[in-house]
PDB file of C-alpha atoms in Angstrom:
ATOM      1  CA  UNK W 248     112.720  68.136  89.578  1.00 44.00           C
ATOM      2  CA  UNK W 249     109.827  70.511  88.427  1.00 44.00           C
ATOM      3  CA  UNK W 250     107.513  72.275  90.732  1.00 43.00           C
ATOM      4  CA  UNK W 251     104.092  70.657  90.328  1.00 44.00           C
ATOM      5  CA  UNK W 252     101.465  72.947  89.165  1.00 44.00           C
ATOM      6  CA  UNK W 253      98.629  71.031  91.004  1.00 43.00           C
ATOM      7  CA  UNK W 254      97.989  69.457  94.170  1.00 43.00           C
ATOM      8  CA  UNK W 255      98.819  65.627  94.488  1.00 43.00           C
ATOM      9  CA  UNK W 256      97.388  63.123  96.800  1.00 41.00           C
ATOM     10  CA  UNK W 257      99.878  62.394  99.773  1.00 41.00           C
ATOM     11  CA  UNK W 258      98.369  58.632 100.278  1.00 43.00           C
ATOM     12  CA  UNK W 259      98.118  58.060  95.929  1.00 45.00           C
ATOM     13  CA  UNK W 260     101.367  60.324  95.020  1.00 45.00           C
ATOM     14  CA  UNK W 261     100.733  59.373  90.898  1.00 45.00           C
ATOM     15  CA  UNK W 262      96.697  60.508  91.457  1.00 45.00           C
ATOM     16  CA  UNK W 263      96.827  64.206  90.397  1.00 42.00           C
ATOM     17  CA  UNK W 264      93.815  66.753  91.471  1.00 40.00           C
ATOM     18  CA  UNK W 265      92.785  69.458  89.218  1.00 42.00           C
ATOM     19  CA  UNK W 266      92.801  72.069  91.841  1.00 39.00           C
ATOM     20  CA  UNK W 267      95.713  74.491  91.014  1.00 36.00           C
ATOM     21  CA  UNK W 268      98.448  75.622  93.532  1.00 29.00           C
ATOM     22  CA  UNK W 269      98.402  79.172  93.200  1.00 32.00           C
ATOM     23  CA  UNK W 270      94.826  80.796  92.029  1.00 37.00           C
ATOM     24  CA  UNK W 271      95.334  83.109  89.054  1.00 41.00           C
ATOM     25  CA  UNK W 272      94.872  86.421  89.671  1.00 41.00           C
ATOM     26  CA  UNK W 273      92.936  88.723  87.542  1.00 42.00           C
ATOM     27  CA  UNK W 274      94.866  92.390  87.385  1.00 45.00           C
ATOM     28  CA  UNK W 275      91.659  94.106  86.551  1.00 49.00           C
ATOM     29  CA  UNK W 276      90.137  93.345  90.003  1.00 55.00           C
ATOM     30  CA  UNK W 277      91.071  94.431  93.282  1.00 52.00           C
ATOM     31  CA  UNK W 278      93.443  92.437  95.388  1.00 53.00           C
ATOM     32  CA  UNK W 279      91.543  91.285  98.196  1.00 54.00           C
ATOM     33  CA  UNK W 280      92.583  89.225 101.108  1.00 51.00           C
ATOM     34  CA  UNK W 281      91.163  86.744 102.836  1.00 52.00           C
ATOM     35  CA  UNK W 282      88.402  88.874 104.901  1.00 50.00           C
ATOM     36  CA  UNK W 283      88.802  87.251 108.801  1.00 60.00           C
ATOM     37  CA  UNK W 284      86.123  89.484 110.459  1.00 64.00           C
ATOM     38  CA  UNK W 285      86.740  90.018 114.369  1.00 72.00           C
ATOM     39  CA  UNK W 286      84.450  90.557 117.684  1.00 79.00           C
ATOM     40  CA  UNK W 287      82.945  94.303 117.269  1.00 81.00           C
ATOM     41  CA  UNK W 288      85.638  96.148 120.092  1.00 85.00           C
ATOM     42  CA  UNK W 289      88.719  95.120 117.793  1.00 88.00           C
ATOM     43  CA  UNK W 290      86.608  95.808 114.614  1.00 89.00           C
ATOM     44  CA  UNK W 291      86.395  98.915 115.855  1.00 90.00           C
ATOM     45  CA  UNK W 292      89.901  99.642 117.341  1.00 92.00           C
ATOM     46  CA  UNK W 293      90.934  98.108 113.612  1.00 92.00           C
ATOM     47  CA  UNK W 294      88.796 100.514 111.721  1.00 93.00           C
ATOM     48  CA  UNK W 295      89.842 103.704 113.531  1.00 94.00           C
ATOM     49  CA  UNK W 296      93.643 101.914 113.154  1.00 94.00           C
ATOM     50  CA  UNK W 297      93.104 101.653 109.599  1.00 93.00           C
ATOM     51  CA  UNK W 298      91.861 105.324 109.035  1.00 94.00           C
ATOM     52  CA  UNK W 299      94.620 106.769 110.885  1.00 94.00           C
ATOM     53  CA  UNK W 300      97.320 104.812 108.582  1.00 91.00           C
ATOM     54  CA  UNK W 301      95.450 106.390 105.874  1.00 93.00           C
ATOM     55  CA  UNK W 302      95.653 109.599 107.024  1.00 93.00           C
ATOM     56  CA  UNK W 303      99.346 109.523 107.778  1.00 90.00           C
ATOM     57  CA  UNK W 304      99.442 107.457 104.241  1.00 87.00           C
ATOM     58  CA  UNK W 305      97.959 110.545 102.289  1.00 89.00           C
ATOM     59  CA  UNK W 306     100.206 113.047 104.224  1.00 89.00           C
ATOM     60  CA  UNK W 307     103.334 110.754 103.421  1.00 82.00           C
ATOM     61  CA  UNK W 308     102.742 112.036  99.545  1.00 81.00           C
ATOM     62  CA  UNK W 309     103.435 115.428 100.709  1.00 83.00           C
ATOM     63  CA  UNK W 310     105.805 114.810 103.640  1.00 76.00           C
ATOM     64  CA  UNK W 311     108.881 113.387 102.687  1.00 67.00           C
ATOM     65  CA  UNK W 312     109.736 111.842 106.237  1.00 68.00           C
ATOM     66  CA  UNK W 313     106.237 109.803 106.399  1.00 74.00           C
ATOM     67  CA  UNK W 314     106.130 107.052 104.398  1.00 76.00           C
ATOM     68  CA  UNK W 315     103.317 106.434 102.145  1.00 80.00           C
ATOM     69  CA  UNK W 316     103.331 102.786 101.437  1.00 78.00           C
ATOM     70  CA  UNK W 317     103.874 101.238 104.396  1.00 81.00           C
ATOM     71  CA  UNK W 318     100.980 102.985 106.244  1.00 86.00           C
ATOM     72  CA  UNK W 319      98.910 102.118 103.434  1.00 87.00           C
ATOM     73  CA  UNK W 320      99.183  98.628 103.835  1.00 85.00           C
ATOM     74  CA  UNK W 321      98.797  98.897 107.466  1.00 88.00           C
ATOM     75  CA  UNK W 322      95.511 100.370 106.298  1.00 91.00           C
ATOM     76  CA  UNK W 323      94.755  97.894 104.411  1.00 89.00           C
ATOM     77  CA  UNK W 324      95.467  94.998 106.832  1.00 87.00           C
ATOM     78  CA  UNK W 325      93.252  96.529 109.242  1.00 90.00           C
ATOM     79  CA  UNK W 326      90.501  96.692 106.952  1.00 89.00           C
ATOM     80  CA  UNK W 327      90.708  93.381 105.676  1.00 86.00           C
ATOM     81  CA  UNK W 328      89.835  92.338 109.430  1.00 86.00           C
ATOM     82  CA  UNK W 329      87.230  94.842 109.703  1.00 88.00           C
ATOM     83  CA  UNK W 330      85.654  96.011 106.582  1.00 86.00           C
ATOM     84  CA  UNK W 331      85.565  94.983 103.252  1.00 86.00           C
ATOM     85  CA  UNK W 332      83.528  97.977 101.988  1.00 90.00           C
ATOM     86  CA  UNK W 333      86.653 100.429 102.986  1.00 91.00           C
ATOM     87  CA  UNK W 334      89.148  97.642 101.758  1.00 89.00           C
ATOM     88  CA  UNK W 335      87.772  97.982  98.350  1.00 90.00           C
ATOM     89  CA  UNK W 336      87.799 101.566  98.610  1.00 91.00           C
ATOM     90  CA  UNK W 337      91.063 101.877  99.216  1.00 91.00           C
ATOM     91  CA  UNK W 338      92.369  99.719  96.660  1.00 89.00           C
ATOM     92  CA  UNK W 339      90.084 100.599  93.837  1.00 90.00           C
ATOM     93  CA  UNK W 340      90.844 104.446  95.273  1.00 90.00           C
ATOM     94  CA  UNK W 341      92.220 106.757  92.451  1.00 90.00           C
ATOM     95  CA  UNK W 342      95.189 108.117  93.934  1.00 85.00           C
ATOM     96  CA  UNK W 343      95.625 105.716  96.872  1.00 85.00           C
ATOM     97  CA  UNK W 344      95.023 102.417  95.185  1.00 86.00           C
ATOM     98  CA  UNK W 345      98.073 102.159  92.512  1.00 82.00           C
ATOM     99  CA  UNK W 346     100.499 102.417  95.115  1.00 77.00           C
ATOM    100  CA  UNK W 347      99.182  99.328  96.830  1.00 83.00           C
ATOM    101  CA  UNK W 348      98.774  97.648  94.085  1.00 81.00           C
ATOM    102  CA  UNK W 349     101.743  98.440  92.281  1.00 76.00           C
ATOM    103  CA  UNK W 350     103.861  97.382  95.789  1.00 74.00           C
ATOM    104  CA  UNK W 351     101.576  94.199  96.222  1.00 76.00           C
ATOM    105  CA  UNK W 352     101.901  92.637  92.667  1.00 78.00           C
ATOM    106  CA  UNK W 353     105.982  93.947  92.197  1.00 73.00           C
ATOM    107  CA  UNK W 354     105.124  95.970  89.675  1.00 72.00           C
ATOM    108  CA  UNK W 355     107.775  98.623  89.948  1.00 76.00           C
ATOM    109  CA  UNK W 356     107.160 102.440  90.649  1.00 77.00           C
ATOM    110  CA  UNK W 357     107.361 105.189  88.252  1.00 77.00           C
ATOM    111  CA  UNK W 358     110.581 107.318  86.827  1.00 82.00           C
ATOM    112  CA  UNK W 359     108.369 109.929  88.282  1.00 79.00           C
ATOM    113  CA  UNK W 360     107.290 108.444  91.747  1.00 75.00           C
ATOM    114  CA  UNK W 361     111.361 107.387  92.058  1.00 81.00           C
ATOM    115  CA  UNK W 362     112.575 110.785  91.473  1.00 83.00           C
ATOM    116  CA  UNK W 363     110.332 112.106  93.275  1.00 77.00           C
ATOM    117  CA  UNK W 364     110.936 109.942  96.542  1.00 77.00           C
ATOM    118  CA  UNK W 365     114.694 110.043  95.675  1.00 84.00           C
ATOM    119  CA  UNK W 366     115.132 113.867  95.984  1.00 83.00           C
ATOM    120  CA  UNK W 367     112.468 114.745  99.041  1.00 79.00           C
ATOM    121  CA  UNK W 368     114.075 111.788 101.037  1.00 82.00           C
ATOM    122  CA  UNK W 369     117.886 112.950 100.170  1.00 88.00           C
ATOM    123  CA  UNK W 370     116.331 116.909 101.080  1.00 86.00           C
ATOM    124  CA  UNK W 371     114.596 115.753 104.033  1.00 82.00           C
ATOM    125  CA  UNK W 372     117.740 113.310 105.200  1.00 88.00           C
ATOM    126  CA  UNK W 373     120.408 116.509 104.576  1.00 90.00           C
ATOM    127  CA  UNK W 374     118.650 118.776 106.927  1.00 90.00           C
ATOM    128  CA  UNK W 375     118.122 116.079 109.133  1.00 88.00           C
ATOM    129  CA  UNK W 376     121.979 115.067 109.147  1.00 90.00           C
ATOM    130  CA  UNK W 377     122.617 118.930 108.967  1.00 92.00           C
ATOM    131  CA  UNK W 378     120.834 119.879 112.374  1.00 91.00           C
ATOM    132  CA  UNK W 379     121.548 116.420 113.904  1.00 89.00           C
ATOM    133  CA  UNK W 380     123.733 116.723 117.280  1.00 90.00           C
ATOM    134  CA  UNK W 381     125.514 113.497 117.574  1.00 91.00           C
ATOM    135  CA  UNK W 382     127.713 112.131 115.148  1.00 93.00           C
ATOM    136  CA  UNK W 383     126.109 108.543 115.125  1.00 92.00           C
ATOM    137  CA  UNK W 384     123.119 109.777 114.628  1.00 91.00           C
ATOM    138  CA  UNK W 385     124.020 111.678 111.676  1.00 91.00           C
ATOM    139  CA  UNK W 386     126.142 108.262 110.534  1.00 93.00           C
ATOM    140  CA  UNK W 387     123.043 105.897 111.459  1.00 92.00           C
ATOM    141  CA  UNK W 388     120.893 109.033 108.528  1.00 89.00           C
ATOM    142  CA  UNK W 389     123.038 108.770 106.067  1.00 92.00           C
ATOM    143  CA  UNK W 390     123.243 104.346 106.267  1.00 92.00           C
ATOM    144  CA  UNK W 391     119.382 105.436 106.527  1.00 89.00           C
ATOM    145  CA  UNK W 392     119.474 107.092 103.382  1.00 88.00           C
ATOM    146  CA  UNK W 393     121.503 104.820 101.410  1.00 92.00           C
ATOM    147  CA  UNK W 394     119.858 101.776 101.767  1.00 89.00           C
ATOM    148  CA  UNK W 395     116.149 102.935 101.119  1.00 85.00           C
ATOM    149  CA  UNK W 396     117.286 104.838  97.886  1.00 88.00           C
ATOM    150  CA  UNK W 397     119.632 101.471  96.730  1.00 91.00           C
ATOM    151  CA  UNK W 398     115.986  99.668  97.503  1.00 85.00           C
ATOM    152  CA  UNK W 399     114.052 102.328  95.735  1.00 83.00           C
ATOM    153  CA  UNK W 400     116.696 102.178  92.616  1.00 88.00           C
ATOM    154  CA  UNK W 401     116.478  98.129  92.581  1.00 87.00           C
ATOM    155  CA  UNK W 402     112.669  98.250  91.940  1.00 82.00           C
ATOM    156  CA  UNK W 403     111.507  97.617  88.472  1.00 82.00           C
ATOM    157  CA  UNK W 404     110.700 101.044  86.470  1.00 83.00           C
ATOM    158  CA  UNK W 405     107.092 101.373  85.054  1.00 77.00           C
ATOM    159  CA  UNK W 406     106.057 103.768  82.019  1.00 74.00           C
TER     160      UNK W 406
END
């Protein structure tokens, strides 16, 4: 059985509506969710949220224990429930944006962007295992260390 492409009446199964499943989504524009605005004292507690994960997003690129992407879309979850000027800036953002939207859409990473991550998470994951006191612990890094780079190696390559 094929997946239908449109919606179908539940009451008339054969009547088909020409509203499509999925919307199509145009690469070229920003990926925007739906915008849920709050009451102004979470707005607020989501804005300063959102900056934060941006801030520990931007010093992720240069610090190989903080992740970048993650906080990033923290960042942009909170903004999508607060404000959908700084959601746009962060995903139309030169340097910050094509890691969202690369993640988002399953693009891949780059040969550049894996080796990179590869080799300061492997550095950063040695010294840690190197200067770690308990044995699980170091066990628990290295499991650590495997998995993320067998996820970062199973991601589709980009040019």
């Amino acid at each position: 059985m094929t997946k239908p492409t449109t919606k179908q009446n539940i009451n008339q199964p054969n009547q088909v509506v020409d509203e499509p499943l999925v919307a199509e989504t145009n690469v070229t524009e920003p990926i925007m969710a739906e915008n849920y605005l709050v009451s102004q004292p979470w707005r607020t507690l989501l804005l300063l949220a959102g900056c934060l994960a941006v801030a520990l997003g931007v010093l992720g690129i240069f610090l190989p224990l903080l992740p970048t992407v993650p906080f990033l879309l923290l960042a942009a979850a909170c903004f999508s429930r607060s404000s959908r000027k700084l959601q746009l800036w962060l995903f139309n953002h030169r340097y910050l944006g094509p890691y969202l939207t690369n993640y988002l859409l399953r693009k891949g990473i780059s040969k550049k962007q894996l080796v990179s991550s590869l080799s300061s998470m492997w550095l950063a994951m040695l010294l840690a295992i190197y200067f770690a006191p308990i044995w699980a612990v170091k066990i628990l890094l290295v499991i650590t260390a495997c998995l993320v780079s067998r996820h970062l190696l199973s991601l589709q390559r980009l040019p």
